[in-house]
Short mmCIF file of C-alpha atoms in Angstrom, two decimals:
data_model
loop_
_atom_site.label_atom_id
_atom_site.label_comp_id
_atom_site.label_asym_id
_atom_site.label_seq_id
_atom_site.Cartn_x
_atom_site.Cartn_y
_atom_site.Cartn_z
CA MET T 615 112.49 18.05 66.95
CA THR T 616 113.83 14.80 64.42
CA THR T 617 110.23 13.57 64.51
CA ALA T 618 108.80 17.25 63.50
CA LEU T 619 111.46 17.62 61.06
CA PHE T 620 111.34 14.31 59.57
CA ASP T 621 107.98 14.15 59.01
CA TRP T 622 107.73 17.40 57.61
CA ILE T 623 110.14 16.11 54.93
CA ARG T 624 108.10 13.31 54.43
CA SER T 625 105.27 15.50 53.63
CA LEU T 626 107.54 17.60 50.84
CA ASP T 627 106.13 17.07 47.19
CA GLU T 628 107.21 18.85 43.76
CA ASP T 629 104.80 21.28 44.02
CA SER T 630 105.44 22.55 47.66
CA VAL T 631 109.26 22.39 46.65
CA ALA T 632 108.50 24.26 43.42
CA ALA T 633 106.53 27.07 45.47
CA TRP T 634 109.77 27.81 47.54
CA ALA T 635 111.90 27.76 44.37
CA ASN T 636 110.73 27.32 41.63
CA LYS T 637 109.63 25.05 39.14
CA GLY T 638 113.18 24.92 36.75
CA LEU T 639 114.87 24.19 39.55
CA VAL T 640 112.71 21.41 40.59
CA ARG T 641 113.06 20.06 37.48
CA ARG T 642 116.71 20.20 37.64
CA GLY T 643 116.66 18.50 40.58
CA LEU T 644 114.47 15.40 39.88
CA LYS T 645 117.26 15.16 36.74
CA VAL T 646 120.21 15.01 39.26
CA LEU T 647 118.01 12.08 41.44
CA ALA T 648 117.03 10.10 38.01
CA ASP T 649 120.50 10.07 37.00
CA GLY T 650 121.39 7.87 40.28
CA ALA T 651 124.39 10.07 41.09
CA ASP T 652 125.71 9.74 44.42
CA ALA T 653 124.46 11.93 47.04
CA GLN T 654 126.06 10.24 50.19
CA TRP T 655 123.08 10.43 52.37
CA ARG T 656 123.13 10.80 56.13
CA THR T 657 120.86 11.48 58.86
CA GLY T 658 121.32 11.54 62.68
CA ALA T 659 119.53 13.05 65.29
CA GLY T 660 117.56 16.09 64.31
CA GLU T 661 119.46 16.72 60.94
CA ALA T 662 120.31 15.62 57.81
CA THR T 663 123.04 15.95 55.38
CA ALA T 664 124.29 14.92 51.87
CA ARG T 665 126.47 15.73 49.14
CA ILE T 666 124.92 16.23 45.47
CA GLU T 667 127.32 17.04 42.51
CA GLY T 668 130.63 17.94 44.82
CA PHE T 669 128.47 20.04 47.15
CA THR T 670 127.12 19.95 50.79
CA GLN T 671 123.43 20.18 51.48
CA HIS T 672 122.51 20.10 55.01
CA ILE T 673 118.72 21.00 57.23
CA GLY T 674 118.46 20.72 60.82
CA ARG T 675 115.11 22.33 61.71
CA VAL T 676 111.60 22.51 59.65
CA GLY T 677 111.26 25.45 57.10
CA PHE T 678 112.81 25.66 54.02
CA GLU T 679 115.24 28.52 55.04
CA HIS T 680 116.85 26.67 56.93
CA ALA T 681 118.27 24.33 54.06
CA ARG T 682 121.75 25.12 53.12
CA CYS T 683 123.92 24.21 50.34
CA ASP T 684 127.88 25.19 50.28
CA CYS T 685 127.67 25.38 45.99
CA PRO T 686 128.07 29.28 44.81
CA ALA T 687 123.99 29.85 44.50
CA GLN T 688 122.95 33.15 45.90
CA VAL T 689 119.12 32.32 47.01
CA THR T 690 118.15 28.34 46.60
CA CYS T 691 119.77 25.97 43.86
CA HIS T 692 118.80 22.71 42.11
CA HIS T 693 121.00 20.57 44.77
CA LEU T 694 118.66 21.86 47.32
CA CYS T 695 115.58 21.00 45.17
CA ALA T 696 117.19 17.43 44.97
CA PHE T 697 118.27 17.04 48.69
CA LEU T 698 114.79 18.26 49.93
CA LEU T 699 112.74 15.47 47.66
CA GLY T 700 114.92 12.65 47.76
CA LEU T 701 116.12 12.99 51.87
CA GLY T 702 112.31 11.37 52.32
CA ARG T 703 114.03 7.64 50.69
CA HIS T 704 116.77 7.82 53.36
CA LEU T 705 115.01 8.44 56.58
CA PRO T 706 115.91 5.95 59.35
CA ASP T 707 113.31 2.97 59.31
CA GLY T 708 111.37 4.37 62.55
CA ALA T 709 110.25 7.29 60.75
CA ALA T 710 106.54 7.57 60.64
CA GLN T 711 104.68 8.79 57.98
CA PRO T 712 103.48 12.12 58.42
CA THR T 713 99.98 12.26 60.16
CA PRO T 714 98.33 15.92 59.84
CA ALA T 715 97.79 17.89 63.48
CA GLN T 716 96.54 20.58 64.83
CA ALA T 717 99.63 23.30 63.79
CA ASP T 718 101.24 25.55 65.88
CA TRP T 719 99.30 28.62 64.90
CA LEU T 720 95.80 27.03 65.43
CA LEU T 721 96.60 25.68 68.97
CA ALA T 722 98.20 28.75 69.84
CA GLY T 723 96.24 31.11 72.50
CA SER T 724 94.95 34.46 70.89
CA GLY T 725 97.59 36.00 73.28
CA LYS T 726 100.52 33.79 71.59
CA LEU T 727 99.59 35.17 67.93
CA ALA T 728 102.20 38.63 67.99
CA SER T 729 105.08 36.31 68.59
CA LEU T 730 104.28 33.85 66.64
CA LEU T 731 103.45 36.40 63.31
CA GLY T 732 105.23 39.64 64.28
CA VAL T 733 103.71 42.21 65.93
CA ALA T 734 103.84 44.52 62.88
CA ALA T 735 102.47 41.80 60.59
CA LEU T 736 99.63 40.93 63.13
CA ARG T 737 98.46 44.49 62.98
CA LYS T 738 98.29 44.95 59.73
CA ALA T 739 96.37 41.96 59.04
CA LEU T 740 93.66 43.09 62.04
CA GLN T 741 92.99 45.97 60.10
CA TRP T 742 93.12 44.67 56.91
CA LEU T 743 90.26 42.19 58.28
CA ALA T 744 88.38 45.07 59.83
CA ASN T 745 88.25 46.72 56.37
CA ASP T 746 86.82 43.33 54.48
CA ILE T 747 90.30 42.91 52.97
CA GLU T 748 90.31 38.87 52.90
CA ALA T 749 92.40 36.21 50.97
CA ASP T 750 90.39 33.00 49.13
CA LEU T 751 90.57 30.45 51.42
CA GLN T 752 90.67 26.32 50.01
CA ASN T 753 91.51 23.20 52.35
CA GLU T 754 92.12 20.29 51.15
CA ALA T 755 93.42 17.68 53.60
CA GLY T 756 94.37 19.64 56.39
CA SER T 757 96.76 22.08 53.89
CA ILE T 758 95.35 25.67 53.76
CA SER T 759 96.23 27.77 50.99
CA GLY T 760 95.38 31.12 50.55
CA THR T 761 95.01 33.34 47.60
CA LEU T 762 94.84 37.13 47.96
CA GLU T 763 94.15 39.73 44.51
CA LEU T 764 96.23 42.85 45.48
CA ALA T 765 98.43 44.81 43.13
CA GLU T 766 99.23 41.10 42.44
CA ALA T 767 97.98 37.61 43.55
CA VAL T 768 99.57 36.44 46.72
CA VAL T 769 99.45 32.95 47.51
CA VAL T 770 99.89 31.55 51.33
CA ARG T 771 100.34 28.09 51.85
CA LEU T 772 100.20 26.57 55.47
CA PRO T 773 100.70 22.79 55.07
CA ALA T 774 99.14 20.01 57.01
CA VAL T 775 102.79 19.00 58.19
CA GLY T 776 105.20 21.38 60.00
CA GLY T 777 103.33 24.40 61.23
CA LEU T 778 104.06 28.05 60.86
CA ALA T 779 107.87 27.28 60.53
CA ALA T 780 106.95 25.59 57.03
CA ALA T 781 104.31 27.90 56.22
CA LEU T 782 105.05 29.97 52.59
CA CYS T 783 103.91 32.81 50.80
CA SER T 784 104.77 34.33 47.38
CA CYS T 785 106.01 37.17 48.54
CA ARG T 786 109.44 35.43 49.58
CA LYS T 787 109.11 37.32 53.36
CA PRO T 788 109.59 34.99 56.58
CA ALA T 789 107.25 37.24 58.68
CA CYS T 790 104.45 38.96 56.14
CA VAL T 791 100.96 40.21 56.94
CA HIS T 792 99.91 38.03 53.93
CA ARG T 793 100.79 35.12 56.10
CA ALA T 794 99.41 36.72 59.42
CA LEU T 795 95.58 37.25 57.52
CA VAL T 796 95.86 33.90 56.02
CA VAL T 797 96.22 32.65 59.70
CA LEU T 798 93.84 34.33 61.45
CA GLN T 799 91.09 33.76 58.29
CA ALA T 800 92.03 29.99 59.24
CA ARG T 801 91.30 30.11 63.18
CA ARG T 802 88.35 32.05 62.81
CA ALA T 803 87.02 29.48 60.37
CA ALA T 804 88.05 26.49 62.57
CA GLY T 805 86.03 28.37 65.73
CA GLN T 806 89.40 29.33 67.20
CA PRO T 807 89.37 33.05 68.75
CA ILE T 808 91.48 35.84 67.14
CA PRO T 809 92.48 39.47 68.73
CA PRO T 810 89.59 42.36 68.21
CA LEU T 811 89.54 44.26 65.39
CA PRO T 812 90.52 47.71 65.58
CA PRO T 813 88.01 50.52 64.04
CA VAL T 814 87.43 50.59 60.29
CA ALA T 815 90.31 53.23 58.96
CA LEU T 816 92.85 53.85 56.67
CA ASP T 817 96.11 52.96 57.63
CA LEU T 818 98.85 55.39 57.90
CA ASP T 819 100.46 54.22 54.40
CA ALA T 820 96.70 54.86 52.67
CA ALA T 821 96.50 58.12 54.75
CA ASP T 822 100.20 59.77 53.18
CA LYS T 823 99.34 58.85 49.73
CA LEU T 824 95.67 60.39 49.77
CA ALA T 825 97.32 63.60 51.65
CA HIS T 826 99.67 63.58 48.30
CA LEU T 827 96.89 63.43 46.07
CA ARG T 828 95.35 66.03 48.06
CA GLY T 829 97.47 68.58 47.25
CA TRP T 830 98.39 67.35 43.78
CA MET T 831 94.56 67.76 43.44
CA GLU T 832 95.07 71.39 44.61
CA SER T 833 98.33 72.22 43.05
CA LEU T 834 96.42 71.29 39.68
CA VAL T 835 93.16 73.86 40.65
CA VAL T 836 96.05 76.35 41.33
CA GLN T 837 97.56 76.25 37.99
CA GLY T 838 94.74 75.62 35.94
CA TRP T 839 94.63 73.02 32.93
CA SER T 840 97.12 75.39 30.49
CA GLY T 841 100.24 75.25 33.70
CA SER T 842 100.01 71.40 33.77
CA GLY T 843 102.93 70.33 32.03
CA GLN T 844 104.36 66.92 31.51
CA ALA T 845 106.04 66.86 34.15
CA PHE T 846 103.47 67.31 36.42
CA LEU T 847 100.67 64.58 34.65
CA ASP T 848 103.89 62.55 35.38
CA GLN T 849 103.77 62.76 38.39
CA GLY T 850 100.08 62.29 39.06
CA GLU T 851 100.47 58.66 37.04
CA ALA T 852 103.46 57.83 39.57
CA LEU T 853 101.01 58.60 42.47
CA ALA T 854 98.22 56.59 40.95
CA VAL T 855 101.07 53.26 40.94
CA GLU T 856 101.50 54.07 44.78
CA LEU T 857 97.91 54.64 45.42
CA LYS T 858 97.15 51.48 43.95
CA GLN T 859 100.15 49.36 46.10
CA ALA T 860 98.19 51.22 49.18
CA GLN T 861 95.10 48.92 48.50
CA MET T 862 93.13 51.71 46.83
CA PRO T 863 92.79 50.75 43.41
CA ARG T 864 89.44 53.02 42.77
CA VAL T 865 91.13 55.90 43.35
CA CYS T 866 94.52 54.78 41.36
CA THR T 867 92.23 54.25 38.42
CA ALA T 868 90.20 57.56 38.90
CA LEU T 869 93.71 59.36 38.77
CA GLN T 870 94.81 58.05 35.92
CA GLN T 871 91.19 58.72 33.75
CA LEU T 872 91.69 62.37 35.19
CA VAL T 873 95.62 62.45 33.66
CA ALA T 874 94.66 60.92 30.86
CA LEU T 875 92.18 63.24 30.09
CA LEU T 876 94.51 66.14 30.87
CA ARG T 877 96.68 64.72 28.37
CA ALA T 878 94.14 64.75 25.64
CA ASP T 879 93.25 68.15 26.63
CA SER T 880 89.84 66.62 27.10
CA GLY T 881 86.42 68.99 28.49
CA GLY T 882 86.14 65.59 30.53
CA ALA T 883 88.66 65.97 32.74
CA GLN T 884 86.30 69.05 34.76
CA ASP T 885 83.87 66.32 35.69
CA ALA T 886 87.08 63.34 36.52
CA LEU T 887 88.04 65.95 38.81
CA ALA T 888 85.21 66.33 40.60
CA ALA T 889 84.57 63.32 40.82
CA LEU T 890 88.23 61.99 42.12
CA TRP T 891 87.65 65.20 44.37
CA MET T 892 84.36 63.82 45.91
CA LEU T 893 85.75 60.27 46.05
CA LEU T 894 89.29 61.66 48.30
CA ARG T 895 86.33 63.46 50.40
CA GLY T 896 84.40 60.66 51.07
CA LEU T 897 87.62 58.82 52.14
CA GLN T 898 88.88 62.00 54.05
CA ALA T 899 85.73 61.48 56.40
CA SER T 900 85.05 60.02 59.31
CA PRO T 901 83.02 57.70 59.31
CA PRO T 902 83.20 57.03 55.71
CA PRO T 903 79.77 57.95 53.79
CA ARG T 904 80.24 54.62 52.59
CA PRO T 905 81.87 50.63 53.28
CA LEU T 906 85.62 51.69 52.95
CA ARG T 907 86.62 49.40 50.25
CA GLU T 908 83.09 50.94 48.06
CA LEU T 909 85.76 53.85 48.40
CA THR T 910 89.22 52.49 48.20
CA GLY T 911 87.89 49.71 45.53
CA VAL T 912 89.76 46.04 45.24
CA HIS T 913 92.07 44.57 43.16
CA ARG T 914 90.74 42.04 40.86
CA ARG T 915 88.92 39.70 42.32
CA GLY T 916 89.73 36.28 42.32
CA TYR T 917 89.31 33.61 39.88
CA GLY T 918 86.83 30.99 39.85
CA ALA T 919 86.22 27.56 38.26
CA VAL T 920 84.04 27.34 35.30
CA GLY T 921 83.51 24.47 32.58
CA GLU T 922 81.41 24.08 29.28
CA LEU T 923 81.19 27.89 29.14
CA GLU T 924 79.61 28.60 25.56
CA LEU T 925 81.39 31.70 23.95
CA HIS T 926 80.79 34.62 21.37
CA CYS T 927 83.31 36.44 20.05
CA ALA T 928 82.20 39.68 19.63
CA GLY T 929 85.36 41.84 18.47
CA VAL T 930 89.24 41.91 18.88
CA GLU T 931 90.88 45.19 19.99
CA ARG T 932 94.60 46.41 19.84
CA TRP T 933 95.16 49.57 22.57
CA ASP T 934 98.01 51.76 23.28
CA THR T 935 98.08 53.14 26.81
CA ALA T 936 99.83 56.63 27.54
CA GLY T 937 101.47 55.31 30.41
CA GLY T 938 103.53 52.80 28.01
CA HIS T 939 101.91 49.56 28.08
CA HIS T 940 100.51 47.78 24.96
CA GLY T 941 98.84 45.00 24.24
CA PHE T 942 95.18 43.15 22.89
CA SER T 943 91.98 42.32 24.27
CA LEU T 944 89.19 39.67 22.87
CA HIS T 945 85.57 40.51 23.66
CA PHE T 946 83.07 37.52 24.25
CA TRP T 947 79.87 37.08 24.81
CA ALA T 948 78.60 34.58 27.13
CA PRO T 949 75.10 33.12 26.67
CA ALA T 950 75.06 31.48 30.32
CA ARG T 951 75.81 34.45 32.29
CA GLN T 952 74.23 37.13 30.15
CA GLY T 953 77.55 39.37 30.10
CA TYR T 954 80.64 40.05 28.35
CA LEU T 955 83.89 38.31 29.43
CA VAL T 956 87.43 39.87 28.10
CA TRP T 957 90.85 38.49 27.54
CA SER T 958 93.77 40.46 27.14
CA GLU T 959 97.77 40.55 26.59
CA VAL T 960 99.89 42.92 28.14
CA ARG T 961 103.41 44.12 28.32
CA GLN T 962 104.88 47.38 28.92
CA GLN T 963 106.99 48.61 26.37
CA ALA T 964 109.70 50.01 27.95
CA LEU T 965 110.49 46.50 29.88
CA ALA T 966 109.50 43.94 26.72
CA PRO T 967 110.43 46.30 23.55
CA GLU T 968 110.97 42.98 21.64
CA TRP T 969 107.23 41.84 22.11
CA ASP T 970 105.62 42.75 19.30
CA PRO T 971 101.69 43.03 20.16
CA ASP T 972 100.01 42.22 16.34
CA GLN T 973 102.96 39.49 15.92
CA ALA T 974 101.73 37.96 19.30
CA LEU T 975 97.94 38.53 18.29
CA ALA T 976 98.59 36.52 15.06
CA GLN T 977 99.85 33.32 16.74
CA ALA T 978 98.10 33.84 20.08
CA ASP T 979 95.86 30.71 21.05
CA LEU T 980 93.87 30.70 24.55
CA GLY T 981 93.48 27.13 26.01
CA GLY T 982 94.83 25.60 22.59
CA LEU T 983 92.25 27.30 20.62
CA ALA T 984 93.70 29.71 17.90
CA VAL T 985 92.59 33.47 18.00
CA LYS T 986 91.60 32.86 14.38
CA SER T 987 89.26 30.34 15.17
CA MET T 988 87.23 32.23 17.65
CA LEU T 989 86.23 35.16 15.45
CA GLY T 990 83.57 33.61 12.86
CA SER T 991 81.94 31.03 15.32
CA PRO T 992 81.13 30.36 18.66
CA CYS T 993 83.72 28.13 21.15
CA MET T 994 83.25 26.31 24.26
CA LEU T 995 85.61 27.04 27.31
CA ALA T 996 85.61 23.43 28.42
CA SER T 997 87.79 24.31 31.61
CA GLY T 998 89.13 27.45 32.93
CA TRP T 999 88.97 30.72 34.94
CA VAL T 1000 86.48 33.56 35.13
CA SER T 1001 86.77 36.47 37.60
CA GLY T 1002 84.03 38.16 39.22
CA ASN T 1003 84.57 41.11 37.14
CA GLY T 1004 84.66 39.66 34.18
CA ARG T 1005 88.10 38.35 33.48
CA LEU T 1006 89.13 35.36 31.19
CA SER T 1007 92.46 33.67 32.31
CA GLY T 1008 94.58 32.20 30.39
CA ARG T 1009 96.14 30.15 32.94
CA ASP T 1010 97.88 26.60 32.35
CA GLY T 1011 94.68 24.27 32.55
CA THR T 1012 92.45 26.55 30.28
CA ARG T 1013 90.71 24.18 27.64
CA MET T 1014 88.67 25.68 24.72
CA HIS T 1015 87.59 23.72 21.57
CA ALA T 1016 84.89 25.24 18.63
CA LEU T 1017 81.48 24.77 18.07
CA ALA T 1018 79.76 24.62 15.08
CA GLY T 1019 77.35 27.35 14.16
CA ALA T 1020 76.80 30.75 13.81
CA LEU T 1021 77.89 33.84 16.12
CA ARG T 1022 74.95 34.83 17.99
CA LEU T 1023 75.31 38.23 20.17
CA PRO T 1024 72.74 40.08 21.74
CA ILE T 1025 72.04 43.22 19.62
CA LEU T 1026 70.31 46.20 21.19
CA ASP T 1027 67.74 48.35 19.07
CA ASP T 1028 66.83 50.82 22.01
CA LEU T 1029 69.46 52.00 24.28
CA THR T 1030 67.03 53.44 26.79
CA PRO T 1031 66.90 50.21 29.84
CA MET T 1032 70.59 50.44 29.53
CA ILE T 1033 70.66 54.34 29.84
CA ALA T 1034 68.13 54.08 32.18
CA ARG T 1035 70.37 51.50 34.64
CA MET T 1036 73.72 53.31 34.62
CA ALA T 1037 72.04 56.88 35.50
CA ALA T 1038 70.17 54.94 38.45
CA ASP T 1039 73.54 53.45 39.47
CA LEU T 1040 75.09 57.02 39.77
CA HIS T 1041 72.31 58.45 41.24
CA ASP T 1042 72.14 55.73 43.68
CA ASP T 1043 75.97 56.04 44.62
CA PRO T 1044 77.51 59.25 43.44
CA TRP T 1045 81.20 57.67 44.55
CA ARG T 1046 80.98 55.22 41.92
CA ILE T 1047 83.11 55.47 38.69
CA ALA T 1048 81.44 53.36 36.68
CA ALA T 1049 83.13 51.29 34.25
CA PRO T 1050 82.13 51.27 30.80
CA ALA T 1051 79.47 48.65 29.39
CA ALA T 1052 79.97 46.57 26.75
CA CYS T 1053 76.79 46.29 24.77
CA CYS T 1054 76.25 45.99 20.82
CA ILE T 1055 73.91 48.34 19.00
CA ALA T 1056 71.99 48.22 15.91
CA ILE T 1057 72.78 51.81 14.06
CA ALA T 1058 69.47 53.64 12.73
CA GLU T 1059 71.58 56.25 12.41
CA GLN T 1060 74.99 57.64 11.26
CA ALA T 1061 76.22 61.17 10.92
CA PRO T 1062 79.47 62.13 8.68
CA LEU T 1063 83.22 61.30 10.26
CA HIS T 1064 84.81 64.08 11.59
CA GLY T 1065 88.70 63.98 12.21
CA ASP T 1066 90.53 67.21 13.45
CA ARG T 1067 95.32 66.80 13.11
CA ASN T 1068 95.12 69.61 15.59
CA SER T 1069 93.21 68.26 18.61
CA GLY T 1070 94.21 64.67 17.38
CA ALA T 1071 91.12 63.05 17.95
CA TRP T 1072 88.17 62.31 15.54
CA SER T 1073 84.20 61.58 16.52
CA MET T 1074 80.95 60.61 14.93
CA GLN T 1075 77.39 60.49 15.66
CA VAL T 1076 75.20 57.41 15.16
CA GLY T 1077 71.79 56.82 16.80
CA ASP T 1078 69.86 53.77 17.47
CA ALA T 1079 66.20 53.31 16.28
CA ALA T 1080 64.73 54.51 19.40
CA GLY T 1081 66.34 57.94 18.40
CA ASN T 1082 68.90 57.87 21.65
CA ARG T 1083 72.48 59.71 19.92
CA LEU T 1084 75.55 58.58 20.98
CA ARG T 1085 79.61 59.68 19.88
CA LEU T 1086 82.28 57.25 18.94
CA GLN T 1087 85.58 59.07 19.36
CA GLY T 1088 89.04 57.63 19.43
CA SER T 1089 92.91 59.20 18.28
CA PHE T 1090 92.96 61.00 14.91
CA GLY T 1091 95.14 58.91 12.31
CA GLY T 1092 94.63 55.43 13.95
CA THR T 1093 93.46 51.91 12.65
CA VAL T 1094 90.37 52.69 13.82
CA TYR T 1095 89.95 55.81 12.09
CA GLN T 1096 91.23 54.92 8.68
CA GLU T 1097 88.81 52.16 8.62
CA LEU T 1098 85.74 54.38 8.90
CA ASN T 1099 87.64 56.88 6.35
CA LYS T 1100 87.79 53.95 4.25
CA ALA T 1101 84.14 53.01 4.87
CA ARG T 1102 82.72 56.35 4.35
CA ARG T 1103 84.71 56.78 0.50
CA ALA T 1104 83.24 53.66 -0.05
CA GLY T 1105 79.79 54.34 1.07
CA TRP T 1106 79.01 51.71 3.55
CA ARG T 1107 77.07 51.99 6.45
CA MET T 1108 76.66 50.33 9.77
CA ALA T 1109 74.21 48.03 10.70
CA ALA T 1110 75.48 46.81 14.09
CA LEU T 1111 78.37 48.29 16.18
CA PHE T 1112 80.27 46.37 19.19
CA GLY T 1113 82.28 48.54 21.56
CA TYR T 1114 82.32 50.15 25.34
CA LEU T 1115 79.68 52.62 26.64
CA TRP T 1116 79.96 55.36 29.21
CA ILE T 1117 78.16 58.55 29.90
CA GLU T 1118 79.80 62.06 30.20
CA GLY T 1119 78.62 65.44 30.70
CA GLY T 1120 75.54 64.27 30.02
CA GLU T 1121 76.70 62.80 26.61
CA LEU T 1122 76.69 58.76 25.55
CA LEU T 1123 80.25 57.89 24.57
CA MET T 1124 81.21 55.24 23.08
CA ARG T 1125 84.40 53.16 22.10
CA PRO T 1126 84.28 51.26 19.08
CA ILE T 1127 85.80 47.78 18.72
CA SER T 1128 83.89 45.79 15.98
CA VAL T 1129 81.37 46.51 12.91
CA ARG T 1130 79.20 44.62 11.11
CA TRP T 1131 78.77 47.02 7.34
CA ASN T 1132 75.85 47.19 4.92
CA ASP T 1133 73.74 43.64 5.59
CA ASP T 1134 77.22 41.98 6.15
CA ALA T 1135 76.82 38.78 8.46
CA GLN T 1136 80.30 39.19 9.05
CA TRP T 1137 81.78 41.64 12.05
CA ARG T 1138 84.96 43.35 10.93
CA ASP T 1139 87.49 44.37 14.35
CA LEU T 1140 88.37 48.12 13.43
CA SER T 1141 92.06 47.96 15.27
CA VAL T 1142 92.76 44.67 13.50
CA PRO T 1143 91.08 44.21 10.43
CA TRP T 1144 93.87 41.98 8.98
CA LEU T 1145 93.26 39.94 11.61
CA ARG T 1146 89.71 38.19 9.87
CA ALA T 1147 90.95 35.59 7.60
CA ASP T 1148 87.41 36.14 5.85
CA LYS T 1149 88.43 38.50 3.26
CA GLU T 1150 84.76 38.99 2.01
CA LYS T 1151 83.69 42.65 1.22
CA PRO T 1152 80.51 44.09 2.72
CA ARG T 1153 77.52 44.25 0.43
#
């Protein structure tokens, strides 16, 4: 025990202790050590103690949960951070440097995993593997980390020294399904056996949530659109959150779309209800008509590192949701990827009432480059992270810089190929709920703007050069409507438009984000017209 404990202590660094506590406590602990306080270090047979700032710290077994301090802190404290980081300098002279060795979770036989990981955690982890729910593993010098993209990202660390007792999970639970999953994946990658996988199936929690969804939808059909009051719709939104927590983000999104259309009293609610019902039927079929993970969906895909990626900002969007969230998004064209990327900041209004999206947007920067400087010219993502579904991360380490030259966006004169692709995707997989597609369109026809105070919505018909017609739409009275109405009074005509396109009820619809008026070379953001530094009026 002495060797194992001291080897583990020697392996600790600031990052590993911060993963257990937090960076603030680590900084305070390091300051205590730097101040040279008399810590009264003592090491003995299988244990170590110290006295820091008048409080006593002790550890006798491998693992952070065995470190104790008698200060009043409820969970952990900076004294323990100082203790664990400083203890390595005060170990007995005979203590060897830590050397990575095969961990207990790797050496154990397949039948011993239940006692190591916990029966319930192992059972659920095997079901996740059967359903293709896996963590993104990284192996560096024997230390394995696994990132699992669920409703929130979960990170598991299996250190090279200390075995399972020293493992950490960001969920803070000592024995959890996340840790069990990473262990199973790491064993499988190392060629070690794991227990047989169960049949592909929804777990009991997911099946229970689907039963609740079926009951909610049946009630909706029985009482009709007019009978669904706000309390009933609130219940639907709460159920959507539960579906997301049960690892069914696609069903969550479909239900949220239906509730939003019901609140808006939109005719598209009928199509949304039919799509959700079809998805529910597919999930409850045995066997499912499509791979289970296609039907349940996957949470935001993991981020991969990218570098030297040229970006062109197509537009900035300020938005609010019926669920009480607000924020802003920047949309970029990435020529090397031939696709659009988006970076967003969002807060829940009830939890952060002091956060103002307009003020935050005016002061925002991404990777050290101010948002305003991204709008009129290209920029370079020198280093950063992009997810598989086109999300840009703003995490620490992201670096961007401005580029010389003009903003270049791929403007489509004919939407026919894009419409054909969207229709083919729907035909190939009727269970798929296609996300709106970002695109820039050259506008050849523009009908008058129509606003309806009673319905609270506005719409406008536009068309491309090939005769494809689409309907722009949004909330009446908002900034986008005001900008379009101002353009109508001034006699401006659209030259090009950027937004998100989708098909609903056989009709092409678009949420407009930015526009080029007449022959003006500058793009104008419809929801935040004040943001662009260039105030030159369209010609």
